[in-house]
CSV table of C-alpha atoms in Angstrom, one decimal:
chain,number,residue,atom,x,y,z
A,1,UNK,CA,73.3,14.7,103.1
A,2,UNK,CA,76.7,16.6,103.1
A,3,UNK,CA,76.2,20.4,102.9
A,4,UNK,CA,77.1,22.1,100.0
A,5,UNK,CA,80.1,24.8,100.6
A,6,UNK,CA,79.5,28.3,99.3
A,7,UNK,CA,82.1,29.5,96.8
A,8,UNK,CA,81.9,33.5,96.5
A,9,UNK,CA,84.3,36.0,95.5
A,10,UNK,CA,84.2,39.7,95.6
A,11,UNK,CA,85.6,42.7,93.4
A,12,UNK,CA,85.6,46.3,94.3
A,13,UNK,CA,85.0,48.6,91.2
A,14,UNK,CA,84.8,52.4,90.5
A,15,UNK,CA,82.1,53.6,87.7
A,16,UNK,CA,84.0,55.0,84.6
A,17,UNK,CA,82.6,58.2,82.5
A,18,UNK,CA,82.5,55.9,79.5
A,19,UNK,CA,80.1,54.0,81.3
A,20,UNK,CA,77.3,56.1,82.1
A,21,UNK,CA,74.6,58.3,80.2
A,22,UNK,CA,74.1,61.9,80.1
A,23,UNK,CA,72.3,61.6,83.6
A,24,UNK,CA,75.3,60.0,84.9
A,25,UNK,CA,73.6,56.6,85.4
A,26,UNK,CA,75.5,53.4,84.3
A,27,UNK,CA,74.3,52.1,80.7
A,28,UNK,CA,72.5,48.8,81.0
A,29,UNK,CA,75.1,46.8,79.0
A,30,UNK,CA,78.2,47.9,81.3
A,31,UNK,CA,76.4,45.4,83.9
A,32,UNK,CA,77.7,42.3,81.6
A,33,UNK,CA,81.2,43.7,82.1
A,34,UNK,CA,81.0,43.9,85.5
A,35,UNK,CA,79.4,40.3,85.8
A,36,UNK,CA,82.4,39.4,83.3
A,37,UNK,CA,84.8,41.0,85.5
A,38,UNK,CA,83.5,39.1,88.6
A,39,UNK,CA,83.6,35.7,86.6
A,40,UNK,CA,87.3,36.6,86.4
A,41,UNK,CA,87.7,37.0,89.8
A,42,UNK,CA,86.3,34.0,90.8
A,43,UNK,CA,88.4,32.2,88.3
A,44,UNK,CA,91.4,33.2,89.7
A,45,UNK,CA,90.7,32.9,93.2
A,46,UNK,CA,89.3,29.1,92.5
A,47,UNK,CA,91.2,28.3,89.7
A,48,UNK,CA,88.4,28.0,87.4
A,49,UNK,CA,89.8,30.5,84.5
A,50,UNK,CA,88.8,30.7,81.0
A,51,UNK,CA,92.2,30.1,80.0
A,52,UNK,CA,92.4,26.6,82.1
A,53,UNK,CA,89.3,25.5,80.6
A,54,UNK,CA,90.7,26.4,77.4
A,55,UNK,CA,93.7,24.2,77.9
A,56,UNK,CA,91.5,21.3,78.7
A,57,UNK,CA,89.9,21.5,75.4
A,58,UNK,CA,86.6,23.4,76.4
A,59,UNK,CA,85.1,26.5,75.8
A,60,UNK,CA,82.1,27.5,78.1
A,61,UNK,CA,79.8,30.2,76.3
A,62,UNK,CA,77.3,32.3,78.1
A,63,UNK,CA,73.6,30.9,77.1
A,64,UNK,CA,71.7,32.7,79.7
A,65,UNK,CA,72.1,36.2,81.5
A,66,UNK,CA,69.6,37.7,83.5
A,67,UNK,CA,70.0,41.2,85.5
A,68,UNK,CA,67.2,42.8,88.2
A,69,UNK,CA,67.8,46.6,88.8
A,70,UNK,CA,66.9,48.1,92.2
A,71,UNK,CA,68.8,51.3,92.1
A,72,UNK,CA,70.9,53.1,89.5
A,73,UNK,CA,74.8,52.8,89.7
A,74,UNK,CA,76.0,56.3,89.4
A,75,UNK,CA,79.2,58.0,88.3
A,76,UNK,CA,82.2,58.6,90.6
A,77,UNK,CA,80.7,55.7,92.9
A,78,UNK,CA,82.2,52.9,94.3
A,79,UNK,CA,80.6,49.3,94.4
A,80,UNK,CA,81.3,45.8,95.2
A,81,UNK,CA,80.2,42.7,93.1
A,82,UNK,CA,80.1,39.5,94.7
A,83,UNK,CA,79.8,36.2,92.6
A,84,UNK,CA,78.4,33.1,94.2
A,85,UNK,CA,78.7,30.0,92.5
A,86,UNK,CA,75.7,27.9,92.3
A,87,UNK,CA,76.2,24.0,92.2
A,88,UNK,CA,74.3,21.8,89.6
A,89,UNK,CA,74.7,18.3,88.6
A,90,UNK,CA,74.0,19.5,84.8
A,91,UNK,CA,77.1,20.1,82.6
A,92,UNK,CA,76.8,24.0,83.1
A,93,UNK,CA,78.4,26.7,85.2
A,94,UNK,CA,75.8,29.0,87.2
A,95,UNK,CA,76.3,31.9,88.9
A,96,UNK,CA,74.6,34.7,90.8
A,97,UNK,CA,75.6,38.3,91.3
A,98,UNK,CA,75.1,40.7,94.2
A,99,UNK,CA,75.8,44.7,93.3
A,100,UNK,CA,76.4,46.7,96.6
A,101,UNK,CA,77.2,50.0,97.0
A,102,UNK,CA,80.6,50.1,98.7
A,103,UNK,CA,79.3,53.3,101.1
A,104,UNK,CA,76.4,52.6,102.2
A,105,UNK,CA,75.7,48.6,101.6
A,106,UNK,CA,72.8,49.3,99.5
A,107,UNK,CA,71.9,46.2,97.2
A,108,UNK,CA,72.1,47.8,93.7
A,109,UNK,CA,71.1,45.0,91.5
A,110,UNK,CA,71.1,41.2,91.5
A,111,UNK,CA,72.0,39.1,88.2
A,112,UNK,CA,72.7,35.6,87.0
A,113,UNK,CA,74.4,33.8,84.4
A,114,UNK,CA,74.5,30.5,83.2
A,115,UNK,CA,77.6,28.7,80.7
A,116,UNK,CA,77.5,25.4,79.1
A,117,UNK,CA,80.5,23.6,78.0
A,118,UNK,CA,81.6,23.2,74.0
A,119,UNK,CA,84.5,21.4,72.6
A,120,UNK,CA,86.8,22.6,70.6
A,121,UNK,CA,84.7,21.9,67.5
A,122,UNK,CA,82.2,24.3,68.9
A,123,UNK,CA,79.8,21.2,69.8
A,124,UNK,CA,77.8,21.3,73.0
A,125,UNK,CA,79.1,18.8,75.4
A,126,UNK,CA,76.4,17.4,77.5
A,127,UNK,CA,78.2,15.7,80.4
A,128,UNK,CA,80.6,17.5,82.5
A,129,UNK,CA,84.1,17.5,81.7
A,130,UNK,CA,86.6,15.4,83.8
A,131,UNK,CA,88.6,18.6,84.8
A,132,UNK,CA,85.2,20.2,86.1
A,133,UNK,CA,84.1,17.4,88.2
A,134,UNK,CA,87.2,17.0,89.5
A,135,UNK,CA,86.9,21.1,90.1
A,136,UNK,CA,83.8,20.4,91.9
A,137,UNK,CA,84.9,17.4,93.9
A,138,UNK,CA,88.3,19.4,95.0
A,139,UNK,CA,85.9,22.5,96.3
A,140,UNK,CA,83.4,20.2,97.7
A,141,UNK,CA,80.8,21.5,96.0
A,142,UNK,CA,79.2,18.1,94.3
A,143,UNK,CA,76.8,17.0,97.0
A,144,UNK,CA,74.4,13.9,96.4
A,145,UNK,CA,71.4,15.6,95.3
A,146,UNK,CA,71.2,18.9,93.6
A,147,UNK,CA,68.5,20.4,91.2
A,148,UNK,CA,69.4,19.8,87.4
């Protein structure tokens, strides 16, 4: 069986004052924005941008998102978010996330997101669009057997 290639992107970021509470700790809602920034960076690096999906006739809304906090993110600190594509045979896009302290390398948080495909009439698409299947083949992330 062919081994699946790992697709990963990273992005450095600073914590802005508008993202923290009175204790200088990042507000939980900001994590979604960091994950969004990571998805955009992944899209740029691997040509899976949101506008490409739209140009192909599809939307890819988030249907599931989870976060696991290990340590607080603090104001005036620098962090790195890694995004890792998780191949699946299903018509969805799954990413795992890891946030690290840039100075210490400590793992601060993890997460996962799941996106599905909808057509331009906002109808759920049950099979992977052709452009997405071609994308998976191009990047070598379509092995013979994967979990659904």
